[in-house]
mmCIF file of C-alpha atoms in Angstrom:
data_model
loop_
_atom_site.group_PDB
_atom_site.id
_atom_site.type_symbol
_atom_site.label_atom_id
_atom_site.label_comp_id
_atom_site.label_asym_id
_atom_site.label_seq_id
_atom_site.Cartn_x
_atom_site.Cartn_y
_atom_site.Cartn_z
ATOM 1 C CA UNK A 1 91.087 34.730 26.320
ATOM 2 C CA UNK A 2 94.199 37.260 26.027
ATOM 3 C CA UNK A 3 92.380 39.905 27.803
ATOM 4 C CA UNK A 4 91.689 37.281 31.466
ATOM 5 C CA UNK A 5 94.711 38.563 33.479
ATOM 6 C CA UNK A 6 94.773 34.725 35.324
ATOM 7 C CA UNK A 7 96.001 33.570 31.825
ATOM 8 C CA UNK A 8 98.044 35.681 31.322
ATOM 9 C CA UNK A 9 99.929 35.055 34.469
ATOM 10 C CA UNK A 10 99.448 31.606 34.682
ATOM 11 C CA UNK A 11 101.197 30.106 31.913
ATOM 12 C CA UNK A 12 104.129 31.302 29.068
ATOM 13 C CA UNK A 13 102.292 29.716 26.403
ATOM 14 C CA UNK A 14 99.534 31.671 24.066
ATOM 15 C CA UNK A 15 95.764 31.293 25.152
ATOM 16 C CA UNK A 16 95.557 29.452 21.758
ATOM 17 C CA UNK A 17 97.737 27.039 22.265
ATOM 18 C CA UNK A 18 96.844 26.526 25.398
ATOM 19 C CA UNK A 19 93.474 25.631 24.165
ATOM 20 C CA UNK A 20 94.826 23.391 21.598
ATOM 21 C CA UNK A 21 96.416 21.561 24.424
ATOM 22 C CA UNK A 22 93.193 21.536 26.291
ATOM 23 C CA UNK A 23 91.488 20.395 23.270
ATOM 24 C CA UNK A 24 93.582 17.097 22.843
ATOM 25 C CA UNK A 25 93.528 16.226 26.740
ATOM 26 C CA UNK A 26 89.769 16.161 26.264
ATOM 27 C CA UNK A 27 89.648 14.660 22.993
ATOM 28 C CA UNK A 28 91.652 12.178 24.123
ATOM 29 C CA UNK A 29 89.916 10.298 26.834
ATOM 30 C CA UNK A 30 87.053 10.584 24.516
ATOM 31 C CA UNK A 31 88.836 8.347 22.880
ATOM 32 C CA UNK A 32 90.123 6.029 25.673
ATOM 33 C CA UNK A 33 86.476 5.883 26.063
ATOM 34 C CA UNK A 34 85.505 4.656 22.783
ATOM 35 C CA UNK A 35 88.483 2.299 22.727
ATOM 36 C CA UNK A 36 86.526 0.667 25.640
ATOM 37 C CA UNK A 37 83.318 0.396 24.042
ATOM 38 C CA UNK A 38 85.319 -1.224 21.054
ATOM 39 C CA UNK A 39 86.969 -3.347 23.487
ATOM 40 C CA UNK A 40 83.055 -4.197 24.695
ATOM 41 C CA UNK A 41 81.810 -4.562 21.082
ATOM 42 C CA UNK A 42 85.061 -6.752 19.614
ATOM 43 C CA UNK A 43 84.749 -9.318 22.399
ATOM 44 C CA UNK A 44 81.141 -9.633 23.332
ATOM 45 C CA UNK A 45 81.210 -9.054 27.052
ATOM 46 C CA UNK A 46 78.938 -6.441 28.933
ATOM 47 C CA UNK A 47 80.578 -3.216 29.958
ATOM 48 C CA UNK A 48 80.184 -4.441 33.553
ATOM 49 C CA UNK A 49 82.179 -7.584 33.066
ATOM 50 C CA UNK A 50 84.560 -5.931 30.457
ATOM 51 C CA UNK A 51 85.012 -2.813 32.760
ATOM 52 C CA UNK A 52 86.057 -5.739 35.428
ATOM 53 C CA UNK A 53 88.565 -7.249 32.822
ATOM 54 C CA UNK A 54 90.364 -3.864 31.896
ATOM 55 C CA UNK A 55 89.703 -1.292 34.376
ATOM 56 C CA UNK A 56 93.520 -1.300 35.112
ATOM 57 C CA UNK A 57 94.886 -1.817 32.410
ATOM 58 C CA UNK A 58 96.932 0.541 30.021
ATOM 59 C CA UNK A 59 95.391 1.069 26.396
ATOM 60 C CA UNK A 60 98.153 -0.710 24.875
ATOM 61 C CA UNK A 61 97.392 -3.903 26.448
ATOM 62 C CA UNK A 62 93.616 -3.296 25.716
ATOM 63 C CA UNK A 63 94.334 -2.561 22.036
ATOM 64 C CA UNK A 64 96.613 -6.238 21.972
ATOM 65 C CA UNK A 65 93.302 -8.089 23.534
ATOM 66 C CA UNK A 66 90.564 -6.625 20.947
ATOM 67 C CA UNK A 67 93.560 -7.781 18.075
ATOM 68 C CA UNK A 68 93.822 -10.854 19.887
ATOM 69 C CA UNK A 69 89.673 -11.339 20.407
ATOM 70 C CA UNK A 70 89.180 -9.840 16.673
ATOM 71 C CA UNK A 71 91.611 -13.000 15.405
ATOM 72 C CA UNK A 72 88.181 -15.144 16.508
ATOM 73 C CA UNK A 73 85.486 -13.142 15.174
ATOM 74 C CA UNK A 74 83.741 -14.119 11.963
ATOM 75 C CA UNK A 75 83.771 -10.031 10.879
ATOM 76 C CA UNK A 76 84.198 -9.381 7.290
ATOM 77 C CA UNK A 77 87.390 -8.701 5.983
ATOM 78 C CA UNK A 78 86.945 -4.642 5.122
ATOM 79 C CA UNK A 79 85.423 -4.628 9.003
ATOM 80 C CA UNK A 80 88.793 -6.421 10.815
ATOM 81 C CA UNK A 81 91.251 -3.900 7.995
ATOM 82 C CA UNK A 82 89.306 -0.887 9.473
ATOM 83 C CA UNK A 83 89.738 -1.864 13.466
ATOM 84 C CA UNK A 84 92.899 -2.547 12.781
ATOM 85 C CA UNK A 85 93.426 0.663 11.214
ATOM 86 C CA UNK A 86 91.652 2.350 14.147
ATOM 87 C CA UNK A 87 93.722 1.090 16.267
ATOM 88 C CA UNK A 88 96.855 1.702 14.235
ATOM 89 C CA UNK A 89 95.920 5.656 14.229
ATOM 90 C CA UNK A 90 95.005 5.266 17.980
ATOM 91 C CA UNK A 91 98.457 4.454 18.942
ATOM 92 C CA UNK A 92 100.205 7.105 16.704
ATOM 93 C CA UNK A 93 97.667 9.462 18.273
ATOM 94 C CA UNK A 94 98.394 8.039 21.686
ATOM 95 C CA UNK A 95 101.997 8.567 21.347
ATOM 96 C CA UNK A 96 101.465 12.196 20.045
ATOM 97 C CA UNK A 97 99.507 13.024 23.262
ATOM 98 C CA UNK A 98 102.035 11.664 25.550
ATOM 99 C CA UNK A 99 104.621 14.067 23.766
ATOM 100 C CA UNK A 100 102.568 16.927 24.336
ATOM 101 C CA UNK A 101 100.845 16.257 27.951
ATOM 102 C CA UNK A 102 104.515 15.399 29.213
ATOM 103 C CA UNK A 103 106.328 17.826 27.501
ATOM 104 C CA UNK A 104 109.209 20.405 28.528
ATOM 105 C CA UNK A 105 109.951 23.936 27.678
ATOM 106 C CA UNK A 106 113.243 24.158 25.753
ATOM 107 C CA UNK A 107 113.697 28.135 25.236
ATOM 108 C CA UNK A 108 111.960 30.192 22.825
ATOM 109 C CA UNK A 109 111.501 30.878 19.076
ATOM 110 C CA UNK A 110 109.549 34.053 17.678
ATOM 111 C CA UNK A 111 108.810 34.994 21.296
ATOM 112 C CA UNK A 112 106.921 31.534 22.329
ATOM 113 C CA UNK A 113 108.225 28.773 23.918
ATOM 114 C CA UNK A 114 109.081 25.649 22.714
ATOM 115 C CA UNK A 115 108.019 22.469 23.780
ATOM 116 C CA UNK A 116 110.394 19.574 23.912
ATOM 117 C CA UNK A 117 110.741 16.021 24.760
ATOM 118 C CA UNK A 118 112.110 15.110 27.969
ATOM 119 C CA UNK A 119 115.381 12.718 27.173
ATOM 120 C CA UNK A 120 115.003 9.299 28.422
ATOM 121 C CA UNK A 121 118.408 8.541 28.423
ATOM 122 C CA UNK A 122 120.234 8.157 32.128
ATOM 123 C CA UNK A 123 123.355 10.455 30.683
ATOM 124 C CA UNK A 124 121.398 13.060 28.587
ATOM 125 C CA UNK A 125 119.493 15.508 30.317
ATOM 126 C CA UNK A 126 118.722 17.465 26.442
ATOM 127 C CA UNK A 127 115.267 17.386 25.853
ATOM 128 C CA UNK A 128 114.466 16.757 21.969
ATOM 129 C CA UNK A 129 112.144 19.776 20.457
ATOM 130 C CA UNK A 130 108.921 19.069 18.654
ATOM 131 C CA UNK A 131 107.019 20.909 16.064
ATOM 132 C CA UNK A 132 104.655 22.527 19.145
ATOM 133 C CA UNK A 133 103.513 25.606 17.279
ATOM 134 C CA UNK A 134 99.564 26.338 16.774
ATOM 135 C CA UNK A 135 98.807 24.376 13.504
ATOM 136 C CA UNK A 136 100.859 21.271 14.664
ATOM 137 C CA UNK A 137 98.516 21.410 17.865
ATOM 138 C CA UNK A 138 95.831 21.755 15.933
ATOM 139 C CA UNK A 139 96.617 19.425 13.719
ATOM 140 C CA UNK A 140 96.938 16.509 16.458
ATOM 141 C CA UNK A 141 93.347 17.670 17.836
ATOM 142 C CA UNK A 142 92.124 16.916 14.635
ATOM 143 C CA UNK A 143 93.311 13.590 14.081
ATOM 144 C CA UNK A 144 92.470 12.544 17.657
ATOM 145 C CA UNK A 145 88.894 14.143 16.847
ATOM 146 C CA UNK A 146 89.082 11.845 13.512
ATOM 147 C CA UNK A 147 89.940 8.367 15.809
ATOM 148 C CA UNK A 148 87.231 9.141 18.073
ATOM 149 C CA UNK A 149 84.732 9.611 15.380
ATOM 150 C CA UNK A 150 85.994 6.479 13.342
ATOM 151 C CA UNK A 151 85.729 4.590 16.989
ATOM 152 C CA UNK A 152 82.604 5.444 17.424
ATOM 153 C CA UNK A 153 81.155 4.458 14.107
ATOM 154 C CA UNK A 154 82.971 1.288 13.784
ATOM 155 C CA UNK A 155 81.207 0.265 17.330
ATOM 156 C CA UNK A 156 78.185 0.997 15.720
ATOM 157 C CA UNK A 157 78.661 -1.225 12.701
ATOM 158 C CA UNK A 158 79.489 -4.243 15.648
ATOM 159 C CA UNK A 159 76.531 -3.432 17.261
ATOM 160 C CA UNK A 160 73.772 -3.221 13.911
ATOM 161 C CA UNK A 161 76.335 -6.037 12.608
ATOM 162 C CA UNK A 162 76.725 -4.446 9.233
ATOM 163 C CA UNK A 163 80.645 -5.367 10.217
ATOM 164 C CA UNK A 164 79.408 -9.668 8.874
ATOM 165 C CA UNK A 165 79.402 -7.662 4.892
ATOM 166 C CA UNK A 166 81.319 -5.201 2.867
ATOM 167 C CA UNK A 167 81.825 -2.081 4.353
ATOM 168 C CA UNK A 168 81.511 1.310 2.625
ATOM 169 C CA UNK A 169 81.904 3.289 6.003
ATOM 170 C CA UNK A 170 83.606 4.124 8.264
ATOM 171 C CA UNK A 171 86.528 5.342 5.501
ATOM 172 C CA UNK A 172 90.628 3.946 6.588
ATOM 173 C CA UNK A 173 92.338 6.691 8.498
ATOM 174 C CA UNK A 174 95.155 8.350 6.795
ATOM 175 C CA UNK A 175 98.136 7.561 9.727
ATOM 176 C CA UNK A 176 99.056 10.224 11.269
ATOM 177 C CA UNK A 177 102.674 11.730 11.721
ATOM 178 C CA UNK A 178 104.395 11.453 14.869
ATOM 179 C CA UNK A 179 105.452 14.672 16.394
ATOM 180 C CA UNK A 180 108.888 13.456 17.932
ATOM 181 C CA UNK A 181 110.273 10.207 17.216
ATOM 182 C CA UNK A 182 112.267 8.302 19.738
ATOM 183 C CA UNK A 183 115.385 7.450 19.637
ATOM 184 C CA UNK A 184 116.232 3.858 18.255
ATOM 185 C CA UNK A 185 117.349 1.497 20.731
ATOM 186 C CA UNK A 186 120.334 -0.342 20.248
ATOM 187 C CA UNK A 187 119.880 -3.825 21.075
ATOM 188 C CA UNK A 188 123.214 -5.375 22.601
ATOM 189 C CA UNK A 189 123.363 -8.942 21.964
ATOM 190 C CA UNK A 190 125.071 -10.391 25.514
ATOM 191 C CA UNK A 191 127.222 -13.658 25.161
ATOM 192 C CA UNK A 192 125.411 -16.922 26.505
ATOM 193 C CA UNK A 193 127.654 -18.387 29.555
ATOM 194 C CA UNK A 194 128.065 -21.902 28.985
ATOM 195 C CA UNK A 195 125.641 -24.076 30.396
ATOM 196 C CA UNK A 196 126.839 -26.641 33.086
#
């Protein structure tokens, strides 16, 4: 990859992190598409219909309907801990993508550039730095790779309904870290005008 001159002029970041960037992109709608067949498998409904149901829908609100559907479902208690772990790890995941897919440059360190999130603040334009080097990319490729694995295997214990007993597989995901954390919000509690 160093030696492809279009590379090389194409972008200020290495080919191999570049690829690690690739890597997650792909890995993650993988697992968008897994969180749809668990969406499928959770609440019972063909992917036609569910595909009707959700098709427009962000994968927050899809994860909130298979918690909601999963609250009705006579699964096993080890089988409702693990989707709800899955899902847990999905969103950490999730948020870790978002950092990287919409992330800035914010100058350089050792010669590479840094990436950085964009402030969502109206009067700071600072974007806050991430760990963005290889093995942090890597990393996150690795734990998306590890939520679209456990998706896929707990949609296969729904379907064979080994999910009704005591599971011994799929194992709970570790939780991944998140690569930036936002800043907290600071709820200001407004005075109530007095009713007429």
């Amino acid at each position: 990859m160093k030696s492809d001159p279009w590379i090389a002029e194409n972008s200020p970041l290495s080919p191999e992190r570049l690829h690690a960037i690739g890597l997650i992109t792909f890995r993650w709608n993988q697992c968008e598409f897994w969180l749809f067949q668990l969406f499928c498998k959770v609440s019972g409904i063909d992917q036609k219909d569910a595909w009707a149901l959700v098709f427009d829908l962000g994968d927050i609100a899809i994860c909130s309907r298979i918690k909601a559907i999963l609250a009705n479902r006579v699964f096993h208690a080890d089988g409702v801990a693990l989707i709800l772990n899955a899902l847990d790890a999905y969103d950490i995941n999730r948020l870790n993508r978002n950092t990287i897919a919409h992330a800035w440059t914010a100058g350089q360190f050792d010669g590479e550039y840094v990436l950085a999130r964009k402030s969502r603040k109206i009067d700071a334009i600072d974007p806050s730095t991430f760990k963005s080097d290889l093995a942090s990319l890597r990393r996150v490729a690795h734990e998306i790779r590890l939520v679209e694995t456990n998706l896929w295997v707990l949609c296969c214990v729904i379907e064979d309904n080994s999910i009704s007993g005591p599971l011994t597989a799929p194992k709970r995901l570790l939780l991944p870290e998140a690569l930036s954390k936002p800043p907290p919000q600071i709820h200001v509690k407004r005075k109530r005008l007095p009713q007429p």
